[in-house]
Coordinates of C-alpha atoms and ligand atoms in Angstrom, one line a residue:
M211 CA 18.7 -107.1 -157.8
M212 CA 21.7 -105.5 -159.2
S213 CA 24.0 -106.7 -156.5
R214 CA 22.6 -110.2 -156.8
T215 CA 23.4 -110.3 -160.5
L216 CA 26.9 -109.2 -159.7
T217 CA 27.4 -111.8 -157.0
L218 CA 26.1 -114.5 -159.4
C219 CA 28.5 -113.4 -162.1
C220 CA 31.3 -113.5 -159.7
L221 CA 30.3 -116.9 -158.3
L222 CA 30.1 -118.4 -161.7
G223 CA 33.4 -116.8 -162.7
L224 CA 31.7 -114.8 -165.5
A225 CA 33.2 -111.6 -166.8
L226 CA 31.2 -108.5 -165.8
P227 CA 29.5 -106.8 -168.7
A228 CA 32.0 -104.4 -170.3
L229 CA 31.7 -101.0 -168.9
A230 CA 33.9 -99.5 -171.6
E231 CA 32.2 -96.9 -173.7
L232 CA 33.4 -97.6 -177.3
G233 CA 32.8 -94.8 -179.8
W234 CA 32.1 -92.2 -177.0
W235 CA 33.9 -89.7 -179.2
R236 CA 31.5 -90.1 -182.2
S237 CA 29.2 -87.3 -181.0
A238 CA 31.4 -85.8 -178.3
Q239 CA 31.9 -82.2 -177.4
F240 CA 35.6 -81.4 -177.4
Y241 CA 36.9 -78.2 -175.8
Q242 CA 40.3 -76.7 -176.3
I243 CA 42.0 -75.3 -173.3
Y244 CA 44.9 -72.9 -173.9
P245 CA 46.5 -73.5 -170.5
R246 CA 48.4 -70.2 -170.3
S247 CA 45.1 -68.4 -170.5
F248 CA 42.5 -70.5 -168.8
K249 CA 43.0 -70.0 -165.0
D250 CA 46.0 -68.9 -162.9
S251 CA 46.1 -70.4 -159.5
D252 CA 49.3 -68.9 -158.0
G253 CA 49.1 -65.2 -159.0
D254 CA 52.0 -65.1 -161.5
G255 CA 49.6 -64.0 -164.3
I256 CA 50.0 -67.2 -166.3
G257 CA 47.4 -70.0 -166.3
D258 CA 48.5 -73.4 -164.9
L259 CA 47.4 -77.0 -164.3
E260 CA 46.1 -76.3 -160.8
G261 CA 43.9 -73.5 -162.3
I262 CA 42.5 -76.0 -164.8
T263 CA 41.8 -78.5 -162.0
Q264 CA 39.9 -75.9 -160.1
Q265 CA 37.7 -75.0 -163.0
L266 CA 37.0 -78.5 -164.4
S267 CA 33.5 -78.3 -162.9
Y268 CA 32.9 -75.4 -165.4
L269 CA 33.6 -77.7 -168.2
K270 CA 31.1 -80.1 -166.7
E271 CA 28.6 -77.3 -166.5
I272 CA 28.9 -76.7 -170.3
G273 CA 28.7 -80.4 -171.1
V274 CA 32.3 -81.0 -172.3
T275 CA 33.1 -84.6 -173.0
A276 CA 36.8 -84.2 -173.6
T277 CA 39.3 -81.4 -173.4
W278 CA 42.5 -81.0 -175.3
L279 CA 45.2 -79.0 -173.7
S280 CA 47.7 -77.0 -175.8
P281 CA 51.3 -78.1 -174.8
I282 CA 52.2 -78.3 -171.1
F283 CA 55.6 -80.0 -171.5
T284 CA 58.9 -78.7 -170.4
S285 CA 59.9 -75.9 -172.8
P286 CA 62.0 -72.8 -173.1
M287 CA 58.8 -71.3 -174.5
A288 CA 60.3 -69.9 -177.6
D289 CA 57.0 -70.8 -179.3
F290 CA 54.8 -71.0 -176.2
G291 CA 55.3 -74.6 -175.6
Y292 CA 55.3 -75.8 -179.2
D293 CA 59.1 -76.2 -178.6
V294 CA 59.3 -79.2 -176.3
A295 CA 62.5 -79.8 -174.4
D296 CA 61.3 -82.8 -172.5
F297 CA 58.4 -84.9 -173.9
Y298 CA 58.2 -86.7 -170.6
N299 CA 57.7 -83.8 -168.2
I300 CA 55.5 -80.8 -167.3
D301 CA 56.9 -77.3 -167.6
P302 CA 57.3 -75.7 -164.1
M303 CA 55.3 -72.7 -165.3
F304 CA 52.3 -75.0 -165.5
G305 CA 53.1 -77.1 -162.4
T306 CA 54.5 -80.5 -161.6
M307 CA 53.7 -84.1 -162.6
E308 CA 51.9 -84.3 -159.3
D309 CA 49.6 -81.4 -160.4
F310 CA 49.0 -83.3 -163.6
D311 CA 48.1 -86.4 -161.8
K312 CA 45.6 -84.4 -159.7
L313 CA 44.1 -82.9 -162.8
L314 CA 43.7 -86.4 -164.3
A315 CA 42.1 -87.7 -161.0
R316 CA 39.6 -84.8 -160.9
A317 CA 38.8 -85.2 -164.6
N318 CA 38.1 -88.9 -164.0
Q319 CA 35.7 -88.0 -161.1
L320 CA 33.8 -85.7 -163.5
N321 CA 34.0 -88.0 -166.4
I322 CA 35.9 -85.5 -168.6
K323 CA 38.6 -87.0 -170.8
I324 CA 42.0 -85.3 -171.0
I325 CA 43.6 -85.2 -174.4
L326 CA 47.2 -83.9 -174.8
D327 CA 48.7 -81.8 -177.6
F328 CA 51.5 -83.9 -179.2
V329 CA 54.1 -81.9 -181.2
P330 CA 55.8 -84.6 -183.4
N331 CA 57.5 -82.4 -186.0
H332 CA 60.3 -81.0 -183.9
S333 CA 61.7 -80.6 -180.4
S334 CA 63.3 -77.6 -178.7
D335 CA 67.0 -77.1 -179.4
E336 CA 67.3 -77.5 -175.6
C337 CA 66.0 -81.0 -175.8
D338 CA 68.5 -83.6 -174.6
W339 CA 68.1 -85.5 -177.9
F340 CA 69.2 -82.4 -179.9
I341 CA 72.1 -81.7 -177.7
R342 CA 73.3 -85.3 -178.1
S343 CA 72.6 -85.2 -181.9
A344 CA 74.6 -82.0 -182.3
A345 CA 77.5 -83.6 -180.4
G346 CA 77.4 -86.5 -182.9
E347 CA 76.6 -89.2 -180.3
E348 CA 76.1 -92.4 -182.3
E349 CA 72.5 -93.2 -180.9
Y350 CA 71.3 -89.7 -181.6
K351 CA 73.3 -88.4 -184.5
D352 CA 70.5 -89.0 -187.1
F353 CA 67.7 -87.9 -184.8
Y354 CA 67.5 -84.6 -186.6
V355 CA 68.0 -83.6 -190.3
W356 CA 71.6 -82.5 -190.8
H357 CA 73.4 -81.4 -193.9
T358 CA 76.8 -79.8 -194.5
G359 CA 75.3 -77.4 -197.1
K360 CA 76.6 -76.6 -200.6
V361 CA 79.5 -74.4 -201.6
V362 CA 78.8 -71.9 -204.4
N363 CA 81.7 -69.7 -205.6
G364 CA 83.7 -70.8 -202.5
I365 CA 80.9 -69.6 -200.1
R366 CA 79.0 -72.1 -198.0
Q367 CA 75.2 -72.0 -198.4
P368 CA 72.2 -73.8 -197.0
P369 CA 71.4 -77.1 -198.8
T370 CA 68.1 -75.7 -200.2
N371 CA 66.1 -72.6 -200.6
W372 CA 63.4 -73.8 -198.2
I373 CA 61.8 -71.1 -196.1
S374 CA 60.6 -71.4 -192.5
V375 CA 56.9 -70.9 -191.6
F376 CA 58.2 -68.2 -189.3
R377 CA 60.3 -66.5 -192.1
G378 CA 63.9 -66.9 -193.3
S379 CA 65.8 -70.1 -194.1
Q380 CA 64.7 -73.5 -192.8
W381 CA 68.4 -74.3 -192.3
T382 CA 70.6 -73.0 -189.4
W383 CA 74.3 -73.6 -189.2
H384 CA 75.5 -75.4 -186.0
E385 CA 79.1 -74.5 -185.1
G386 CA 79.5 -77.6 -182.9
R387 CA 78.5 -80.1 -185.5
Q388 CA 79.7 -78.1 -188.4
A389 CA 76.5 -78.7 -190.3
Y390 CA 73.1 -77.1 -191.0
Y391 CA 70.0 -78.5 -189.2
L392 CA 66.5 -78.3 -190.6
H393 CA 63.7 -76.4 -188.8
Q394 CA 60.4 -75.8 -190.5
F395 CA 59.5 -73.4 -187.7
L396 CA 61.9 -71.4 -185.4
A397 CA 65.6 -72.1 -185.3
K398 CA 64.9 -73.1 -181.7
Q399 CA 62.6 -75.9 -183.1
P400 CA 64.9 -78.4 -185.0
D401 CA 62.9 -80.9 -187.0
L402 CA 63.1 -84.5 -185.9
N403 CA 64.2 -87.0 -188.6
Y404 CA 61.2 -89.3 -189.2
R405 CA 63.2 -91.2 -191.8
N406 CA 65.1 -92.6 -188.8
P407 CA 63.1 -95.6 -187.3
K408 CA 64.6 -94.8 -183.9
V409 CA 62.9 -91.4 -183.9
V410 CA 59.5 -93.0 -184.8
E411 CA 59.9 -95.5 -182.0
A412 CA 61.0 -92.8 -179.5
M413 CA 57.9 -90.8 -180.3
K414 CA 55.6 -93.8 -180.0
D415 CA 57.1 -94.4 -176.6
V416 CA 56.1 -90.8 -175.7
L417 CA 52.5 -91.6 -176.6
R418 CA 52.6 -94.9 -174.6
F419 CA 53.9 -93.0 -171.5
W420 CA 51.0 -90.5 -171.4
L421 CA 48.4 -93.1 -172.3
R422 CA 49.5 -95.2 -169.4
K423 CA 49.2 -92.2 -167.2
G424 CA 45.5 -91.9 -168.1
V425 CA 45.1 -89.5 -171.0
Y426 CA 42.5 -90.5 -173.6
G427 CA 44.5 -89.5 -176.7
F428 CA 46.3 -86.8 -178.5
R429 CA 45.8 -83.9 -180.8
I430 CA 48.7 -84.1 -183.1
D431 CA 50.1 -80.8 -184.1
A432 CA 51.2 -79.7 -187.6
V433 CA 51.2 -83.2 -189.1
P434 CA 51.8 -82.0 -192.7
H435 CA 55.3 -80.7 -191.7
V436 CA 56.5 -84.0 -190.2
F437 CA 58.1 -85.4 -193.4
E438 CA 60.3 -83.7 -195.9
I439 CA 61.1 -85.3 -199.2
A440 CA 63.7 -88.1 -198.9
P441 CA 67.2 -87.1 -199.9
D442 CA 68.6 -88.4 -203.2
K443 CA 71.4 -90.9 -203.3
D444 CA 74.0 -88.2 -202.7
G445 CA 72.1 -87.0 -199.6
N446 CA 70.8 -83.8 -201.3
Y447 CA 67.4 -82.2 -201.4
P448 CA 65.7 -80.3 -204.3
D449 CA 64.8 -76.6 -204.1
E450 CA 61.1 -75.7 -203.9
P451 CA 59.5 -73.7 -206.8
R452 CA 58.5 -70.1 -206.4
N453 CA 55.2 -68.4 -206.1
E454 CA 55.6 -65.6 -208.6
Y455 CA 53.0 -63.4 -207.0
V456 CA 55.0 -63.1 -203.7
S457 CA 58.0 -60.7 -203.8
D458 CA 59.3 -61.0 -200.2
P459 CA 62.0 -63.8 -200.3
E460 CA 61.8 -64.2 -196.6
D461 CA 58.0 -64.9 -196.5
Y462 CA 56.8 -68.5 -196.2
S463 CA 54.4 -68.0 -199.1
Y464 CA 57.3 -67.1 -201.4
L465 CA 57.7 -70.8 -202.2
Q466 CA 55.3 -73.7 -203.0
H467 CA 55.9 -76.2 -200.3
I468 CA 55.8 -79.4 -202.4
Y469 CA 58.8 -81.0 -200.8
T470 CA 58.3 -79.9 -197.1
T471 CA 54.6 -80.5 -196.5
N472 CA 52.0 -83.2 -197.0
Q473 CA 54.5 -85.9 -198.1
P474 CA 52.9 -89.3 -198.7
E475 CA 54.7 -90.9 -195.7
T476 CA 52.8 -88.6 -193.3
I477 CA 49.6 -90.7 -193.7
D478 CA 51.4 -93.9 -192.9
L479 CA 52.8 -92.3 -189.7
V480 CA 49.3 -91.4 -188.6
Y481 CA 48.3 -95.0 -189.2
Q482 CA 51.2 -96.1 -187.1
F483 CA 50.3 -93.8 -184.3
R484 CA 46.8 -95.3 -184.4
E485 CA 48.3 -98.7 -184.0
V486 CA 49.9 -97.5 -180.8
I487 CA 46.4 -96.3 -179.7
E488 CA 44.9 -99.7 -180.4
E489 CA 47.8 -101.4 -178.6
M490 CA 47.2 -99.3 -175.5
N491 CA 43.4 -99.9 -175.7
A492 CA 44.2 -103.6 -175.5
E493 CA 46.7 -103.1 -172.7
L494 CA 44.7 -100.7 -170.6
G495 CA 41.1 -101.6 -171.4
G496 CA 38.3 -99.1 -170.7
D497 CA 37.0 -96.4 -173.0
D498 CA 38.5 -95.8 -176.5
R499 CA 41.4 -93.6 -176.9
V500 CA 41.5 -91.1 -179.8
L501 CA 43.7 -89.3 -182.2
L502 CA 42.9 -85.8 -183.4
T503 CA 45.1 -84.6 -186.2
E504 CA 45.8 -81.0 -187.1
A505 CA 46.5 -80.7 -190.8
Y506 CA 45.8 -77.8 -193.2
A507 CA 45.8 -80.0 -196.3
P508 CA 43.6 -80.7 -199.4
L509 CA 40.4 -82.5 -198.7
D510 CA 41.4 -85.7 -200.5
V511 CA 44.5 -85.9 -198.3
L512 CA 42.5 -85.2 -195.1
M513 CA 40.1 -88.0 -196.0
Q514 CA 43.0 -90.5 -196.1
Y515 CA 43.8 -89.5 -192.5
Y516 CA 40.7 -91.4 -191.5
G517 CA 42.3 -94.7 -192.7
N518 CA 42.2 -96.9 -195.8
A519 CA 41.0 -100.4 -196.6
T520 CA 43.6 -102.0 -194.4
H521 CA 44.5 -99.4 -191.8
N522 CA 42.7 -97.2 -189.4
G523 CA 43.9 -93.7 -188.9
S524 CA 42.9 -90.6 -187.0
Q525 CA 39.3 -90.8 -185.7
I526 CA 39.2 -87.0 -185.9
P527 CA 41.1 -85.3 -188.7
F528 CA 40.3 -81.7 -187.9
N529 CA 37.9 -80.3 -190.4
F530 CA 39.0 -76.8 -191.1
E531 CA 36.7 -76.3 -194.1
L532 CA 34.6 -73.7 -192.2
I533 CA 37.4 -72.1 -190.2
S534 CA 39.6 -71.6 -193.2
N535 CA 37.1 -70.6 -195.9
L536 CA 34.3 -68.7 -194.3
N537 CA 34.5 -64.9 -193.8
I538 CA 32.1 -62.2 -192.8
N539 CA 30.7 -61.9 -196.3
S540 CA 30.2 -65.6 -197.0
N541 CA 26.6 -66.4 -198.1
A542 CA 24.5 -69.4 -197.2
Y543 CA 25.4 -71.2 -200.4
Q544 CA 29.1 -71.1 -199.3
Y545 CA 28.3 -72.3 -195.8
S546 CA 26.3 -75.1 -197.2
E547 CA 28.9 -76.1 -199.8
L548 CA 31.6 -76.2 -197.1
V549 CA 29.5 -78.4 -194.9
H550 CA 28.8 -80.7 -197.8
N551 CA 32.5 -80.9 -198.7
W552 CA 33.1 -82.9 -195.6
L553 CA 29.8 -84.8 -195.3
D554 CA 29.8 -85.9 -198.9
N555 CA 33.5 -86.9 -199.0
M556 CA 33.9 -88.6 -195.7
P557 CA 34.5 -92.4 -195.8
E558 CA 31.6 -94.6 -194.8
G559 CA 31.3 -95.4 -191.1
Q560 CA 33.4 -92.3 -190.0
S561 CA 32.2 -89.4 -187.9
A562 CA 32.3 -85.7 -189.1
N563 CA 33.9 -83.1 -186.9
W564 CA 33.5 -79.3 -186.9
V565 CA 36.1 -76.8 -185.8
L566 CA 35.2 -73.1 -185.9
G567 CA 37.8 -71.6 -183.5
N568 CA 41.3 -72.3 -182.2
H569 CA 44.4 -70.7 -180.8
D570 CA 45.7 -69.9 -184.2
Q571 CA 42.7 -68.2 -185.7
S572 CA 40.8 -64.9 -185.1
R573 CA 37.8 -65.3 -182.8
I574 CA 34.5 -66.3 -184.3
G575 CA 32.8 -63.0 -183.3
S576 CA 35.7 -61.1 -184.9
R577 CA 35.9 -63.2 -188.0
L578 CA 32.3 -63.9 -188.8
G579 CA 30.5 -61.0 -187.0
A580 CA 29.7 -60.5 -183.3
D581 CA 26.0 -60.6 -184.2
R582 CA 26.4 -64.2 -185.5
I583 CA 28.0 -65.7 -182.4
D584 CA 24.8 -67.6 -181.3
S585 CA 24.0 -68.7 -184.9
I586 CA 27.5 -70.1 -185.4
N587 CA 27.3 -72.0 -182.1
M588 CA 23.9 -73.4 -183.3
L589 CA 25.6 -74.6 -186.5
L590 CA 28.6 -76.1 -184.6
L591 CA 26.4 -78.0 -182.1
T592 CA 23.6 -79.2 -184.3
L593 CA 25.7 -80.5 -187.2
P594 CA 26.2 -84.3 -187.0
G595 CA 29.2 -85.7 -185.3
I596 CA 31.9 -84.1 -183.1
S597 CA 32.0 -80.4 -182.1
V598 CA 35.2 -78.6 -181.1
T599 CA 35.0 -75.4 -179.2
Y600 CA 38.0 -73.2 -178.4
Q601 CA 37.9 -71.7 -174.9
G602 CA 35.9 -68.5 -174.6
E603 CA 33.9 -69.0 -177.8
E604 CA 30.9 -70.2 -175.7
L605 CA 31.0 -66.8 -174.0
G606 CA 31.3 -64.8 -177.2
M607 CA 34.8 -63.5 -176.4
T608 CA 36.2 -61.5 -179.3
D609 CA 39.8 -60.6 -180.5
V610 CA 41.7 -58.2 -178.2
W611 CA 43.7 -55.5 -180.0
I612 CA 47.3 -55.6 -178.9
S613 CA 49.9 -53.0 -180.0
W614 CA 53.1 -53.9 -181.8
E615 CA 55.1 -53.1 -178.7
D616 CA 53.1 -55.5 -176.6
T617 CA 53.0 -58.3 -179.2
I618 CA 54.7 -61.5 -178.1
D619 CA 53.7 -64.2 -180.6
P620 CA 56.8 -65.2 -182.5
Q621 CA 55.0 -65.5 -185.8
A622 CA 54.2 -61.8 -185.5
C623 CA 57.4 -60.7 -183.8
Q624 CA 59.5 -62.0 -186.7
S625 CA 57.7 -59.6 -189.0
N626 CA 57.3 -55.8 -188.6
P627 CA 54.8 -53.1 -187.4
N628 CA 53.0 -53.0 -190.7
E629 CA 52.6 -56.8 -191.1
Y630 CA 52.1 -58.1 -187.6
E631 CA 48.4 -57.7 -187.3
R632 CA 47.9 -60.1 -190.2
L633 CA 50.1 -62.7 -188.4
T634 CA 49.7 -62.3 -184.7
R635 CA 47.7 -64.8 -182.7
D636 CA 47.9 -62.9 -179.4
P637 CA 44.4 -61.4 -179.8
V638 CA 42.8 -64.9 -179.5
R639 CA 45.0 -66.0 -176.6
T640 CA 44.1 -63.5 -173.9
P641 CA 43.0 -64.6 -170.4
F642 CA 39.7 -66.3 -170.0
Q643 CA 36.9 -64.1 -168.5
W644 CA 35.5 -65.7 -165.4
N645 CA 33.8 -62.7 -163.6
D646 CA 33.8 -58.9 -163.2
Q647 CA 36.6 -58.9 -160.6
P648 CA 39.9 -57.2 -161.6
L649 CA 41.6 -59.0 -164.4
A650 CA 38.4 -60.9 -165.0
G651 CA 39.0 -63.3 -162.1
F652 CA 41.7 -65.0 -164.2
T653 CA 44.4 -64.3 -161.6
T654 CA 44.8 -63.1 -158.0
G655 CA 48.0 -61.3 -159.1
S656 CA 48.3 -57.8 -160.5
E657 CA 49.2 -58.5 -164.1
T658 CA 48.7 -61.1 -166.8
W659 CA 50.9 -62.4 -169.6
L660 CA 48.6 -60.9 -172.2
P661 CA 46.1 -58.1 -171.5
V662 CA 42.6 -58.9 -170.4
A663 CA 39.9 -57.8 -172.8
S664 CA 38.4 -54.5 -171.9
D665 CA 34.8 -55.9 -172.3
Y666 CA 35.3 -58.4 -169.5
K667 CA 32.7 -56.8 -167.2
L668 CA 30.0 -57.6 -169.8
V669 CA 31.5 -60.8 -171.3
N670 CA 32.2 -63.3 -168.4
V671 CA 31.0 -66.6 -167.1
K672 CA 29.4 -65.2 -163.9
R673 CA 27.3 -62.5 -165.6
E674 CA 26.3 -64.7 -168.5
R675 CA 25.1 -67.4 -166.1
G676 CA 22.5 -65.0 -164.9
I677 CA 21.2 -63.8 -168.3
P678 CA 18.7 -66.3 -169.8
L679 CA 19.6 -65.7 -173.4
S680 CA 23.3 -65.0 -173.0
H681 CA 25.8 -66.7 -175.4
L682 CA 26.7 -69.1 -172.5
N683 CA 23.1 -70.1 -171.8
I684 CA 22.3 -70.7 -175.4
Y685 CA 25.4 -72.8 -175.7
K686 CA 24.3 -74.9 -172.7
Q687 CA 20.8 -75.3 -174.2
L688 CA 22.3 -76.5 -177.5
R689 CA 24.5 -78.9 -175.5
T690 CA 21.5 -80.4 -173.8
L691 CA 19.9 -81.0 -177.2
R692 CA 22.9 -83.1 -178.3
D693 CA 21.9 -85.8 -175.9
L694 CA 18.7 -86.5 -177.9
P695 CA 18.9 -89.5 -180.1
T696 CA 18.0 -87.4 -183.2
L697 CA 21.1 -85.2 -182.7
K698 CA 23.3 -88.0 -181.6
H699 CA 22.5 -90.5 -184.3
G700 CA 20.2 -88.8 -186.8
D701 CA 20.6 -88.0 -190.4
A702 CA 21.5 -84.5 -191.5
T703 CA 20.2 -82.5 -194.5
V704 CA 21.9 -79.2 -195.0
N705 CA 20.5 -76.6 -197.5
A706 CA 20.9 -73.0 -198.4
I707 CA 17.5 -71.3 -198.8
G708 CA 18.6 -68.5 -201.1
P709 CA 21.8 -66.6 -200.3
N710 CA 20.8 -65.5 -196.8
V711 CA 19.4 -68.5 -195.0
L712 CA 21.1 -71.7 -194.0
A713 CA 19.0 -74.6 -192.8
I714 CA 20.0 -77.9 -191.2
K715 CA 17.5 -80.7 -190.6
R716 CA 18.3 -83.6 -188.3
S717 CA 15.9 -86.5 -188.3
L718 CA 15.7 -90.1 -187.0
Q719 CA 13.0 -92.7 -187.5
G720 CA 10.4 -92.5 -184.8
E721 CA 11.8 -89.3 -183.2
K722 CA 11.1 -85.6 -183.6
S723 CA 13.1 -83.8 -186.2
Y724 CA 15.1 -80.7 -185.4
I725 CA 15.7 -77.8 -187.7
T726 CA 18.4 -75.2 -187.3
I727 CA 17.9 -72.1 -189.4
I728 CA 20.2 -69.2 -189.5
N729 CA 19.7 -65.8 -191.1
L730 CA 23.0 -64.5 -192.3
S731 CA 21.7 -61.3 -193.7
D732 CA 20.4 -58.0 -192.4
D733 CA 17.0 -58.2 -194.1
V734 CA 13.8 -59.8 -192.9
E735 CA 12.1 -62.4 -195.0
S736 CA 10.1 -65.5 -194.3
V737 CA 11.0 -69.0 -195.4
N738 CA 8.9 -71.9 -196.4
L739 CA 10.6 -75.0 -194.9
D740 CA 8.1 -77.3 -196.5
A741 CA 9.6 -76.4 -199.8
V742 CA 13.1 -77.5 -198.6
F743 CA 12.6 -80.5 -196.3
A744 CA 10.2 -83.4 -196.5
G745 CA 8.3 -84.8 -193.6
L746 CA 7.8 -81.8 -191.4
T747 CA 4.7 -81.2 -189.3
A748 CA 2.5 -78.2 -190.3
E749 CA 3.5 -76.5 -187.1
L750 CA 7.0 -76.3 -185.6
K751 CA 8.0 -75.5 -182.0
Y752 CA 10.8 -73.2 -181.0
V753 CA 13.4 -75.1 -179.0
V754 CA 16.3 -72.7 -178.9
V755 CA 15.9 -69.0 -179.5
S756 CA 18.4 -66.2 -179.2
E757 CA 18.3 -62.7 -177.8
K758 CA 17.5 -61.4 -181.3
S759 CA 14.3 -63.5 -181.5
L760 CA 10.8 -62.1 -181.1
R761 CA 9.6 -65.6 -180.3
R762 CA 10.1 -67.5 -177.0
K763 CA 11.0 -71.1 -176.4
D764 CA 8.0 -73.4 -176.9
D765 CA 6.2 -70.8 -179.2
V766 CA 4.9 -72.4 -182.4
T767 CA 5.2 -71.3 -186.0
F768 CA 3.9 -72.6 -189.3
A769 CA 6.6 -74.6 -191.2
N770 CA 5.6 -72.9 -194.4
S771 CA 6.3 -69.4 -193.1
V772 CA 9.1 -69.0 -190.6
L773 CA 10.2 -65.4 -190.0
L774 CA 13.7 -64.7 -188.9
M775 CA 15.1 -61.4 -187.7
P776 CA 18.3 -60.0 -189.1
K777 CA 21.2 -62.4 -188.1
E778 CA 18.9 -64.5 -186.1
G779 CA 19.4 -68.2 -185.6
V780 CA 16.9 -70.6 -184.0
V781 CA 16.4 -74.3 -183.5
L782 CA 12.9 -75.7 -184.2
A783 CA 11.4 -79.1 -183.6
T784 CA 8.5 -81.0 -185.2
V785 CA 5.5 -81.4 -182.8
Ligands
NAG222 C1 46.8 -98.4 -196.8 O1 47.9 -97.9 -196.1 C2 49.0 -98.8 -195.9 C3 49.9 -98.2 -194.9 O2 50.3 -97.0 -195.2 C4 49.6 -99.0 -197.3 O3 50.7 -99.9 -197.2 C5 48.6 -99.5 -198.2 O4 49.1 -99.6 -199.5 C6 47.3 -98.6 -198.3 N1 46.3 -99.3 -199.0 C7 45.6 -98.7 -200.0 C8 44.5 -99.5 -200.6 O5 45.8 -97.6 -200.3
NAG223 C1 39.3 -100.2 -187.6 O1 38.7 -100.0 -186.4 C2 37.4 -100.6 -186.3 C3 36.8 -100.2 -185.0 O2 37.7 -100.3 -183.9 C4 37.6 -102.1 -186.4 O3 36.4 -102.7 -186.3 C5 38.2 -102.4 -187.7 O4 38.5 -103.8 -187.8 C6 39.5 -101.7 -187.9 N1 40.0 -101.8 -189.2 C7 41.2 -102.1 -189.5 C8 41.5 -102.2 -191.0 O5 42.1 -102.2 -188.7
NAG224 C1 16.9 -62.4 -192.6 O1 17.0 -61.0 -192.2 C2 16.9 -60.2 -193.3 C3 17.3 -58.8 -192.9 O2 16.5 -58.2 -191.9 C4 15.5 -60.2 -193.9 O3 15.3 -59.4 -195.0 C5 15.2 -61.6 -194.3 O4 13.8 -61.7 -194.6 C6 15.5 -62.6 -193.1 N1 15.3 -63.9 -193.5 C7 14.3 -64.7 -193.0 C8 14.3 -66.1 -193.6 O5 13.5 -64.4 -192.2
NAG225 C1 49.3 -74.9 -188.0 C2 50.5 -74.8 -187.1 O1 51.5 -74.4 -187.6 N1 50.4 -75.1 -185.9 C3 51.5 -75.2 -184.9 C4 52.6 -75.9 -185.6 O2 53.7 -75.8 -184.9 C5 54.1 -74.5 -184.7 C6 55.5 -74.5 -184.2 O3 55.6 -75.5 -183.2 C7 53.1 -73.8 -183.8 O4 53.5 -72.5 -183.6 C8 51.8 -73.8 -184.5 O5 50.8 -73.3 -183.6
CA226 CA1 50.3 -69.5 -162.7
CA227 CA1 59.6 -82.1 -190.4

C-alpha cells in the first residue's frame, strides 16, 4: 500500500508528505556532554569525539533527543575550550573534522541531534582575527575592543575600572598595538567587538558553516557579556559603581556590572542569530534547528530572549531558576515558587525548560542532597516542556573533592587556597563512570586529566543497569513516561503541600493524570491529594517508585491519604 502511494505521488509529480519534525524540541530531552570527561578513545586520559561516537548508543538507551557538546573547537585551552582560536576547526585533543563527521553520521543513524556550544563573546588571543587586529590590519582592526587608556598624573591607566569575571582588570595592555584590549574573562580571551557589523556577520557565518555540516543548533555561551555599553562621542566608557559590601578590589563582585552585562543590544543579537537559524531551515529543510541561550539574567530579561511581537528569539533560554536559587534547605514553597516564576511569566505559545545541573555548578546530589537525587530527576522529567540533564546526573554522580594543588580550573586557580573551593568547577567535571574497571572504564590509559571519583565501583552505568531501582533505571522509567501524551502535551499544576511536600499534576483531556510527589523532609506524614488537585480518581496507582519506597510499581493507594517516606519521591497515575 505504502509503496503504491509513493509511486502515485511520484507519477503525479506531487511532493511527498513532509517528513520534517517541527517543534521536536518542545518536549525534548537534552543532555549536556562535557567532551573532556565523557569517554577517552585513545588512552591519553582526555575524552574525545571518537569516545562520544562509541557511546552514543548509551544516550539512545537513556532516551536523549539532542545532546549539546561543550566546546570542541581549536583552542589553546586556557579556559578548557571556552577560548576558541579557530571557530571553523576541531581541536586535535578531541580529534579531527573527519571524527566530527563520523560523530554526526552515527548520531543521525540513532536519531540523536547534535548541538554545539557557541562562544560568541570572545576568541582566544591566538585566534587569527586577534593577531590581525593587534597588527592593525584594516579589515580586522576593529574586530576587538581597543582603547589607549587614560593618563592620570602622567601614568597610563586602563580606560575603566571594569573587573574581569576571573579577577583583575578587564583591560590588558598590548605592546604591539600600543593599546589596551577588553576581556571580560581571561586576558587570553579578548572580547569581540559586536558594535562592528563585520564581527556580527563573521559570527553568523560560523553558525551557517556548522548548520550546513549537520548540527541542529547551538547553545550560546555567556550571552549577557557580549555587549558592553557603547563608547561616548570621545570613545570613552564610564566606570562601574561599587558594591560596598565587597572589600576585595580584584573580585568580580566588587562592582555592579551595569555597563558590561545584559545591555539591551544583546536581545537583538539573539533575534538576529535566530534569523540565521530560520534562513538555514529554509535552505536545508528537515527538522527544526534550535538556539539554547545561557544567560544568568533577571527573569524579565530572560523572557525577552524568547522573542517579541515582531521577532522570534531563542527557543530555549536556559531556565536557571532552580539551579541558581535552590539549596539543601529550600522548602516546598520555594520549589513551587521557582517553578511558577517560569511557567507564569513565559510568553504564550513558548515551551518551558528545566536545568538542574551543568559544568559550572555543583552536582545535584552535592547541592540538594544525595538522598534527593531520584526526586530531583522526577521533578526534572515530569515538569512540562524541555529537560536538560548534565552528564552523570542520571547516575547520581556527586562532586569529587580536589586539593588546591590538583586544581586546574582557571576560575579557581586565579584565587588562593582559602577561596578556591567556592570557585572551582573541577569537582563536577571529573570523568564519567562507565563501569567498575580501573579509572571507571573512562580510559584505557593509566591516568586521567581530573581524578576519577572514588565511589566509581558503586556509581557506574554497568552496575546501575543491573539494579532495578538504581538512579539510572528510575531515570529511564521517567523518560519512558515522557512519551505519553499527558506528559508531552498536558497541563501542569504545581503546588506545595505544606513546607515539606511538592506535588505536580499533569493532565490531559481523555487521558490519565500523572502526579509527582516529593517529600523534601525527614519526617513521615500523609497527604490528601484530593484537597490539592481536582479530578483525581479515589485510588491512584504507583507508576515510578524509588529505592526509599515501601510500595512497588502498580501498587495502589487512596488519593486522600498518600504516605511518603523521608525524602521519597514517587509518580502516581489515576486509574
Ligand atoms: C522587537 O525587537 C526588535 C528587534 O530588536 C525591535 O526593533 C522592536 O522594537 C521590538 N518590538 C517590541 C514591541 O519591543
Ligand atoms: C516565529 O516562529 C513561528 C514558528 O516558526 C512562526 O509561525 C512565526 O511566524 C514567527 N514569528 C515571527 C514574528 O517571526
Ligand atoms: C515526609 O517525610 C517526613 C519525615 O520522615 C514525614 O514526617 C512526613 O510525614 C513525610 N511526608 C509525607 C507526605 O509523607
Ligand atoms: C556563565 C559563564 O561564565 N559561562 C562561561 C562563559 O565563558 C567563560 C569564559 O569563556 C567560561 O569559562 C564559562 O564557563
Ligand atoms: Ca583522548
Ligand atoms: Ca563582550
